Amino acid sequence: MADIIDIKVNGKQHRVEAEQGMPLLYLLRNKLELNGPKYGCGIGQCGSCMVLLNGKATPSCAVPGSAVAAYEITTLDGLVKDGKLDIVQEAFVDEQAAQCGYCMNGMIISAKALLADNPKPSDAEIRQALNGVLCRCGTHTRIINAVKKAAAQMNGNPNARKS
Ligand code: FES
Ligand code: FES
């Protein structure tokens, strides 16, 4: 049996028909063609499918699409404004944080949630915030540097990009 689901994603309202219990991840990728969130484990353990639900980084594979009608959902795709990368996305590019890139969605979404709450995180706070995302390639040092660079830029450090 199908559900009709109303959800707001990246500022736009959508009405979609989906099988009962369909995870938000499938709804975003298969119904709305938003491919920022990635399928990794499907059981809420790897973080590759992270989205922001009212600003909180949440694994979208572990949430039924029908449960998030009241939420503002933001995906990696929604961070790009007028064709321009978000400051966190740019910092990840500048630091060449990706190897295979599969974890980048989760890392960037988790970093966005962290920096919105805590614009000057310590290294320990960054590690804690990214703890729900697994990087199989082991680019952790560059990922942490990218979050620090984004934080520095958000705090008005003009030299942050040159480090
Ligand atoms: S695919 Fe959602 S946490 Fe792994
Ligand atoms: S860059 Fe490959 S999983 Fe993180």
XYZ file of N, CA, C and O and ligand atoms in Angstrom:
660
model
N 0.840 -1.204 0.000
C 0.000 0.000 0.000
C 0.880 1.262 0.000
O 1.926 1.281 0.621
N 0.434 2.276 -0.749
C 1.262 3.490 -0.857
C 0.743 4.590 0.063
O -0.447 4.659 0.370
N 1.670 5.419 0.506
C 1.341 6.622 1.284
C 1.530 7.842 0.390
O 2.401 7.845 -0.479
N 0.717 8.872 0.642
C 0.999 10.179 0.042
C 1.705 10.988 1.126
O 1.186 11.154 2.237
N 2.901 11.460 0.802
C 3.738 12.119 1.815
C 4.048 13.542 1.363
O 4.502 13.755 0.228
N 3.808 14.485 2.267
C 4.173 15.884 2.016
C 5.436 16.184 2.804
O 5.441 16.036 4.036
N 6.470 16.584 2.100
C 7.701 16.933 2.811
C 8.311 18.200 2.217
O 8.109 18.510 1.037
N 9.070 18.887 3.075
C 9.746 20.108 2.629
C 11.253 19.831 2.609
O 11.851 19.548 3.652
N 11.808 19.899 1.407
C 13.230 19.584 1.238
C 13.922 20.758 0.551
O 13.467 21.225 -0.500
N 14.999 21.224 1.159
C 15.781 22.331 0.598
C 14.886 23.518 0.244
O 15.029 24.146 -0.817
N 13.935 23.781 1.147
C 13.064 24.948 1.004
C 11.884 24.758 0.075
O 11.080 25.680 -0.095
N 11.771 23.577 -0.558
C 10.653 23.352 -1.500
C 9.714 22.285 -0.951
O 10.161 21.251 -0.461
N 8.432 22.538 -1.115
C 7.421 21.570 -0.686
C 7.224 20.532 -1.783
O 7.181 20.881 -2.968
N 7.150 19.255 -1.393
C 6.920 18.164 -2.358
C 5.802 17.273 -1.856
O 5.670 17.052 -0.649
N 5.036 16.718 -2.782
C 4.059 15.674 -2.455
C 4.479 14.433 -3.244
O 4.565 14.492 -4.483
N 4.754 13.342 -2.545
C 5.209 12.131 -3.239
C 4.405 10.932 -2.779
O 3.903 10.885 -1.645
N 4.314 9.958 -3.673
C 3.664 8.700 -3.341
C 4.775 7.689 -3.084
O 5.697 7.562 -3.895
N 4.686 7.004 -1.959
C 5.761 6.069 -1.616
C 5.181 4.892 -0.858
O 4.164 5.023 -0.168
N 5.862 3.744 -0.994
C 5.441 2.568 -0.230
C 5.473 2.885 1.247
O 6.351 3.609 1.705
N 4.557 2.268 1.976
C 4.505 2.490 3.420
C 5.838 2.145 4.051
O 6.424 1.102 3.742
N 6.314 3.038 4.914
C 7.560 2.772 5.637
C 8.811 3.042 4.834
O 9.916 2.780 5.310
N 8.666 3.563 3.615
C 9.871 3.817 2.812
C 10.806 4.783 3.552
O 10.380 5.853 3.994
N 12.076 4.411 3.706
C 13.012 5.318 4.389
C 13.158 6.647 3.646
O 13.085 6.681 2.408
N 13.381 7.685 4.413
C 13.565 9.010 3.821
C 14.667 8.981 2.759
O 14.555 9.633 1.721
N 15.733 8.210 2.992
C 16.839 8.139 2.029
C 16.336 7.732 0.647
O 16.710 8.348 -0.370
N 15.495 6.701 0.572
C 14.999 6.216 -0.719
C 14.091 7.258 -1.361
O 14.091 7.444 -2.580
N 13.313 7.891 -0.514
C 12.395 8.905 -1.009
C 13.179 10.068 -1.650
O 12.845 10.549 -2.731
N 14.237 10.488 -0.962
C 15.045 11.601 -1.482
C 15.733 11.207 -2.790
O 15.694 11.946 -3.772
N 16.348 10.025 -2.788
C 17.132 9.621 -3.968
C 16.236 9.161 -5.123
O 16.441 9.574 -6.264
N 15.263 8.311 -4.812
C 14.503 7.659 -5.894
C 13.295 8.453 -6.360
O 12.900 8.346 -7.514
N 12.719 9.235 -5.464
C 11.528 10.002 -5.849
C 11.884 11.444 -6.220
O 11.261 12.033 -7.092
N 12.845 12.031 -5.486
C 13.151 13.440 -5.718
C 14.485 13.649 -6.450
O 14.858 14.791 -6.735
N 15.186 12.557 -6.726
C 16.467 12.614 -7.449
C 17.481 13.526 -6.769
O 18.241 14.249 -7.422
N 17.470 13.513 -5.450
C 18.474 14.240 -4.669
C 19.503 13.204 -4.216
O 19.252 12.421 -3.302
N 20.640 13.190 -4.898
C 21.595 12.103 -4.710
C 22.771 12.457 -3.801
O 23.765 11.726 -3.764
N 22.650 13.581 -3.080
C 23.690 13.920 -2.090
C 23.805 12.837 -1.031
O 24.891 12.263 -0.826
N 22.717 12.488 -0.347
C 22.789 11.414 0.644
C 23.054 10.072 -0.034
O 22.426 9.756 -1.042
N 23.997 9.321 0.530
C 24.412 8.048 -0.087
C 23.918 6.861 0.734
O 23.814 6.943 1.958
N 23.695 5.743 0.036
C 23.374 4.499 0.732
C 24.683 3.802 1.098
O 25.521 3.541 0.238
N 24.838 3.522 2.392
C 26.013 2.768 2.825
C 25.601 1.455 3.457
O 25.727 0.386 2.864
N 25.046 1.533 4.657
C 24.694 0.326 5.407
C 23.182 0.083 5.451
O 22.735 -1.043 5.590
N 22.413 1.163 5.402
C 20.952 1.038 5.467
C 20.408 0.786 6.860
O 19.202 0.599 7.026
N 21.285 0.790 7.870
C 20.814 0.515 9.238
C 21.296 1.569 10.241
O 21.447 1.289 11.425
N 21.554 2.773 9.760
C 21.878 3.861 10.672
C 23.247 3.800 11.307
O 23.492 4.455 12.321
N 24.187 3.050 10.684
C 25.486 2.848 11.335
C 26.663 3.569 10.677
O 27.692 3.747 11.311
N 26.541 3.972 9.409
C 27.739 4.482 8.723
C 27.708 5.987 8.482
O 28.747 6.594 8.249
N 26.535 6.586 8.478
C 26.425 8.037 8.346
C 26.498 8.580 6.928
O 26.410 9.786 6.727
N 26.633 7.710 5.927
C 26.785 8.235 4.562
C 25.487 8.857 4.032
O 25.506 9.588 3.051
N 24.376 8.577 4.698
C 23.065 9.068 4.230
C 22.574 10.294 5.014
O 21.397 10.629 4.943
N 23.477 10.955 5.740
C 23.056 12.059 6.626
C 22.312 13.177 5.882
O 22.690 13.561 4.775
N 21.283 13.679 6.541
C 20.619 14.922 6.127
C 20.429 15.764 7.385
O 20.580 15.266 8.507
N 20.095 17.022 7.196
C 19.729 17.876 8.340
C 18.215 17.826 8.496
O 17.479 18.111 7.550
N 17.763 17.432 9.683
C 16.332 17.498 10.026
C 16.196 18.599 11.062
O 16.689 18.456 12.186
N 15.587 19.703 10.671
C 15.545 20.893 11.533
C 16.927 21.209 12.086
O 17.095 21.525 13.265
N 17.924 21.068 11.240
C 19.294 21.446 11.612
C 20.100 20.356 12.284
O 21.295 20.539 12.513
N 19.491 19.218 12.595
C 20.212 18.150 13.293
C 20.642 17.082 12.280
O 19.828 16.603 11.488
N 21.916 16.712 12.303
C 22.404 15.676 11.389
C 21.781 14.339 11.781
O 21.899 13.890 12.925
N 21.125 13.708 10.786
C 20.334 12.494 11.053
C 20.512 11.516 9.893
O 20.405 11.921 8.730
N 20.750 10.231 10.184
C 20.838 9.254 9.090
C 19.471 9.034 8.441
O 18.533 8.580 9.101
N 19.359 9.372 7.165
C 18.040 9.343 6.519
C 17.573 7.923 6.200
O 16.401 7.716 5.892
N 18.481 6.935 6.295
C 18.044 5.548 6.059
C 17.247 5.014 7.239
O 16.540 4.020 7.108
N 17.391 5.674 8.391
C 16.795 5.153 9.619
C 15.495 5.853 9.989
O 14.944 5.629 11.070
N 15.010 6.727 9.086
C 13.804 7.512 9.374
C 12.778 7.261 8.266
O 13.096 7.473 7.083
N 11.566 6.829 8.582
C 10.560 6.701 7.512
C 10.204 8.074 6.935
O 10.076 9.049 7.693
N 10.060 8.156 5.630
C 9.705 9.427 5.005
C 8.412 9.996 5.565
O 8.246 11.210 5.697
N 7.501 9.112 5.948
C 6.200 9.572 6.453
C 6.312 10.240 7.826
O 5.365 10.881 8.274
N 7.469 10.110 8.496
C 7.608 10.648 9.860
C 8.168 12.068 9.885
O 8.330 12.648 10.952
N 8.494 12.640 8.722
C 9.217 13.905 8.736
C 8.447 15.050 8.059
O 9.034 16.046 7.647
N 7.133 14.894 7.999
C 6.315 15.912 7.333
C 6.478 17.287 7.980
O 6.399 18.309 7.292
N 6.715 17.320 9.280
C 6.773 18.605 9.976
C 8.179 19.199 9.993
O 8.392 20.258 10.579
N 9.124 18.535 9.354
C 10.530 18.963 9.452
C 10.985 19.755 8.234
O 10.511 19.536 7.127
N 11.959 20.625 8.479
C 12.735 21.231 7.391
C 13.867 20.259 7.100
O 14.708 20.006 7.972
N 13.877 19.716 5.889
C 14.910 18.753 5.520
C 15.906 19.449 4.600
O 15.508 20.105 3.632
N 17.179 19.309 4.924
C 18.214 19.881 4.052
C 19.169 18.770 3.653
O 19.660 18.020 4.511
N 19.418 18.666 2.356
C 20.383 17.679 1.867
C 21.646 18.407 1.396
O 21.662 19.636 1.255
N 22.652 17.620 1.089
C 23.906 18.193 0.577
C 23.636 19.071 -0.644
O 24.219 20.149 -0.780
N 22.731 18.600 -1.487
C 22.364 19.347 -2.703
C 21.833 20.737 -2.358
O 22.054 21.695 -3.094
N 21.147 20.832 -1.222
C 20.512 22.087 -0.824
C 21.475 23.097 -0.230
O 21.103 24.251 -0.006
N 22.725 22.690 0.013
C 23.696 23.648 0.556
C 24.226 24.576 -0.534
O 24.724 25.661 -0.243
N 24.117 24.128 -1.780
C 24.607 24.948 -2.904
C 23.581 26.046 -3.174
O 22.390 25.771 -3.318
N 24.036 27.290 -3.188
C 23.129 28.416 -3.445
C 23.600 29.167 -4.688
O 24.756 29.576 -4.760
N 22.686 29.360 -5.642
C 23.000 30.057 -6.895
C 24.245 29.472 -7.554
O 25.120 30.214 -8.042
N 24.355 28.163 -7.518
C 25.481 27.494 -8.162
C 26.784 27.584 -7.398
O 27.822 27.135 -7.878
N 26.742 28.170 -6.186
C 27.979 28.368 -5.411
C 28.005 27.406 -4.225
O 27.009 27.275 -3.503
N 29.151 26.773 -4.035
C 29.277 25.848 -2.905
C 29.180 26.595 -1.587
O 29.609 27.751 -1.469
N 28.642 25.931 -0.605
C 28.615 26.419 0.763
C 30.055 26.499 1.296
O 30.953 25.816 0.802
N 30.246 27.312 2.334
C 31.593 27.526 2.896
C 32.220 26.213 3.387
O 33.427 25.998 3.252
N 31.400 25.312 3.922
C 31.931 24.032 4.411
C 32.307 23.147 3.220
O 33.381 22.526 3.199
N 31.458 23.108 2.210
C 31.784 22.332 1.005
C 33.095 22.832 0.385
O 33.959 22.038 0.009
N 33.232 24.162 0.314
C 34.450 24.728 -0.273
C 35.683 24.350 0.525
O 36.731 24.042 -0.039
N 35.553 24.369 1.843
C 36.705 24.022 2.692
C 37.111 22.561 2.470
O 38.303 22.241 2.442
N 36.129 21.681 2.281
C 36.450 20.267 2.014
C 37.170 20.128 0.666
O 38.082 19.317 0.527
N 36.761 20.940 -0.314
C 37.445 20.913 -1.610
C 38.861 21.461 -1.447
O 39.847 20.852 -1.886
N 38.975 22.611 -0.778
C 40.289 23.248 -0.605
C 41.277 22.315 0.087
O 42.458 22.281 -0.251
N 40.792 21.574 1.071
C 41.671 20.676 1.833
C 41.841 19.316 1.164
O 42.523 18.449 1.696
N 41.191 19.133 0.004
C 41.234 17.833 -0.697
C 40.932 16.695 0.276
O 41.674 15.711 0.380
N 39.806 16.872 0.985
C 39.459 15.939 2.059
C 38.951 14.602 1.538
O 38.970 13.620 2.271
N 38.508 14.563 0.285
C 37.919 13.319 -0.230
C 38.965 12.426 -0.873
O 39.859 12.911 -1.568
N 38.846 11.127 -0.628
C 39.589 10.166 -1.439
C 38.571 9.523 -2.373
O 38.350 9.986 -3.474
N 37.828 8.506 -1.925
C 36.755 7.981 -2.787
C 35.544 8.906 -2.771
O 34.771 8.937 -3.699
N 35.389 9.656 -1.662
C 34.311 10.639 -1.562
C 33.010 10.121 -0.974
O 32.083 10.896 -0.760
N 32.947 8.820 -0.708
C 31.650 8.256 -0.317
C 31.139 8.801 1.020
O 29.941 8.963 1.209
N 32.041 9.110 1.926
C 31.618 9.609 3.250
C 31.383 11.109 3.269
O 30.939 11.650 4.280
N 31.724 11.800 2.178
C 31.737 13.270 2.221
C 30.380 13.865 2.561
O 30.286 14.852 3.276
N 29.300 13.257 2.031
C 27.977 13.777 2.377
C 27.792 13.806 3.895
O 27.424 14.834 4.471
N 28.071 12.687 4.534
C 27.881 12.606 5.992
C 28.789 13.542 6.750
O 28.383 14.163 7.737
N 30.029 13.643 6.282
C 30.991 14.516 6.973
C 30.566 15.983 6.862
O 30.593 16.737 7.847
N 30.184 16.391 5.657
C 29.835 17.807 5.448
C 28.535 18.157 6.187
O 28.435 19.204 6.838
N 27.552 17.269 6.096
C 26.288 17.534 6.802
C 26.522 17.586 8.309
O 25.993 18.478 9.012
N 27.345 16.686 8.827
C 27.621 16.691 10.268
C 28.383 17.952 10.670
O 28.139 18.526 11.735
N 29.315 18.373 9.798
C 30.064 19.602 10.084
C 29.148 20.820 10.059
O 29.276 21.730 10.893
N 28.202 20.839 9.120
C 27.246 21.957 9.075
C 26.459 22.054 10.377
O 26.275 23.141 10.926
N 25.971 20.907 10.850
C 25.188 20.914 12.090
C 26.054 21.380 13.262
O 25.633 22.187 14.098
N 27.287 20.896 13.308
C 28.192 21.297 14.398
C 28.424 22.803 14.389
O 28.268 23.480 15.418
N 28.806 23.343 13.220
C 29.212 24.753 13.160
C 28.030 25.701 13.359
O 28.224 26.836 13.800
N 26.827 25.231 13.057
C 25.649 26.068 13.324
C 25.442 26.231 14.834
O 25.014 27.287 15.305
N 25.785 25.191 15.585
C 25.607 25.221 17.046
C 26.830 25.768 17.768
O 26.735 26.349 18.843
N 27.992 25.504 17.182
C 29.253 25.780 17.867
C 30.267 26.270 16.842
O 30.995 25.482 16.248
N 30.307 27.588 16.592
C 31.141 28.108 15.513
C 32.649 28.005 15.782
O 33.444 28.195 14.862
N 33.029 27.738 17.044
C 34.463 27.631 17.340
C 34.747 26.315 18.052
O 35.169 26.291 19.218
N 34.540 25.194 17.362
C 34.710 23.907 18.040
C 36.186 23.566 18.256
O 37.047 23.943 17.464
N 36.439 22.839 19.327
C 37.789 22.289 19.554
C 37.946 21.060 18.654
O 36.961 20.538 18.108
N 39.194 20.566 18.551
C 39.425 19.341 17.765
C 38.594 18.190 18.322
O 38.027 17.389 17.569
N 38.526 18.113 19.651
C 37.761 17.020 20.276
C 36.273 17.137 19.929
O 35.609 16.126 19.671
N 35.773 18.366 19.908
C 34.352 18.561 19.558
C 34.090 18.219 18.092
O 33.037 17.670 17.749
N 35.051 18.527 17.218
C 34.894 18.156 15.800
C 34.866 16.636 15.680
O 33.991 16.056 15.022
N 35.815 15.976 16.340
C 35.857 14.499 16.258
C 34.560 13.900 16.775
O 34.004 12.965 16.187
N 34.060 14.449 17.874
C 32.812 13.946 18.458
C 31.646 14.127 17.477
O 30.838 13.217 17.256
N 31.582 15.309 16.847
C 30.470 15.608 15.932
C 30.500 14.711 14.691
O 29.454 14.402 14.119
N 31.711 14.306 14.273
C 31.838 13.481 13.058
C 31.854 11.992 13.367
O 31.993 11.158 12.465
N 31.684 11.677 14.633
C 31.825 10.292 15.078
C 30.798 9.345 14.455
O 31.049 8.153 14.337
N 29.669 9.878 14.020
C 28.626 9.024 13.444
C 28.839 8.701 11.978
O 28.001 8.049 11.358
N 29.954 9.159 11.410
C 30.218 8.935 9.980
C 31.520 8.149 9.833
O 32.548 8.550 10.373
N 31.459 7.054 9.100
C 32.652 6.235 8.880
C 33.323 6.641 7.572
O 32.658 6.763 6.549
N 34.651 6.847 7.644
C 35.437 7.061 6.424
C 36.293 5.819 6.221
O 37.189 5.549 7.010
N 35.995 5.094 5.153
C 36.751 3.848 4.900
C 38.132 4.160 4.372
O 39.041 3.337 4.432
N 38.315 5.336 3.795
C 39.608 5.667 3.187
C 40.592 6.241 4.188
O 41.789 6.329 3.901
N 40.100 6.720 5.323
C 41.002 7.225 6.358
C 41.559 8.602 6.076
O 42.727 8.876 6.353
N 40.730 9.493 5.554
C 41.213 10.858 5.301
C 40.883 11.782 6.479
O 40.700 12.982 6.310
N 40.874 11.228 7.666
C 40.382 11.958 8.832
C 41.132 13.266 9.100
O 40.533 14.263 9.468
N 42.443 13.262 8.915
C 43.211 14.480 9.217
C 42.763 15.615 8.300
O 42.535 16.743 8.755
N 42.608 15.301 7.026
C 42.174 16.346 6.072
C 40.738 16.779 6.351
O 40.391 17.945 6.178
N 39.899 15.839 6.756
C 38.506 16.174 7.068
C 38.469 17.142 8.261
O 37.774 18.165 8.227
N 39.231 16.840 9.289
C 39.249 17.726 10.465
C 39.822 19.089 10.085
O 39.298 20.133 10.491
N 40.871 19.100 9.261
C 41.420 20.383 8.789
C 40.378 21.181 8.017
O 40.308 22.411 8.126
N 39.565 20.491 7.225
C 38.530 21.180 6.443
C 37.491 21.815 7.367
O 37.059 22.956 7.144
N 37.100 21.108 8.411
C 36.107 21.676 9.340
C 36.712 22.882 10.057
O 36.050 23.921 10.225
N 37.995 22.764 10.434
C 38.648 23.903 11.103
C 38.759 25.101 10.162
O 38.589 26.253 10.568
N 39.037 24.815 8.888
C 39.124 25.908 7.910
C 37.772 26.592 7.743
O 37.682 27.827 7.728
N 36.711 25.792 7.631
C 35.368 26.376 7.498
C 35.024 27.201 8.724
O 34.486 28.310 8.605
N 35.368 26.701 9.909
C 35.076 27.440 11.147
C 35.837 28.762 11.156
O 35.281 29.822 11.479
N 37.112 28.715 10.761
C 37.925 29.936 10.758
C 37.347 30.958 9.790
O 37.265 32.155 10.101
N 36.913 30.486 8.635
C 36.336 31.416 7.651
C 35.032 32.015 8.159
O 34.766 33.197 7.985
N 34.221 31.170 8.797
C 32.963 31.679 9.347
C 33.209 32.710 10.425
O 32.393 33.591 10.665
N 34.358 32.592 11.095
C 34.684 33.528 12.170
C 35.514 34.706 11.668
O 36.102 35.444 12.451
N 35.582 34.835 10.327
C 36.183 36.033 9.748
C 37.684 36.022 9.671
O 38.310 37.075 9.595
N 38.307 34.834 9.674
C 39.751 34.774 9.513
C 40.091 34.775 8.028
O 39.904 33.779 7.341
N 40.605 35.885 7.505
C 40.810 35.988 6.062
C 41.907 35.064 5.552
O 41.987 34.802 4.363
N 42.777 34.574 6.427
C 43.879 33.726 5.977
C 43.545 32.243 6.044
O 44.374 31.410 5.713
N 42.314 31.947 6.482
C 41.980 30.551 6.743
C 42.183 29.682 5.520
O 42.626 28.557 5.616
N 41.894 30.200 4.316
C 41.972 29.385 3.110
C 43.410 29.095 2.700
O 43.666 28.211 1.919
N 44.362 29.920 3.192
C 45.729 29.769 2.692
C 46.523 28.752 3.498
O 47.636 28.439 3.133
N 46.016 28.255 4.606
C 46.811 27.371 5.458
C 46.980 26.017 4.796
O 46.232 25.650 3.919
S 23.222 4.253 4.965
Fe 22.303 5.339 6.564
S 23.681 5.197 8.215
Fe 24.545 3.895 6.676
S 36.926 9.411 1.455
Fe 36.382 7.329 1.025
S 35.069 6.806 2.650
Fe 35.831 8.728 3.231
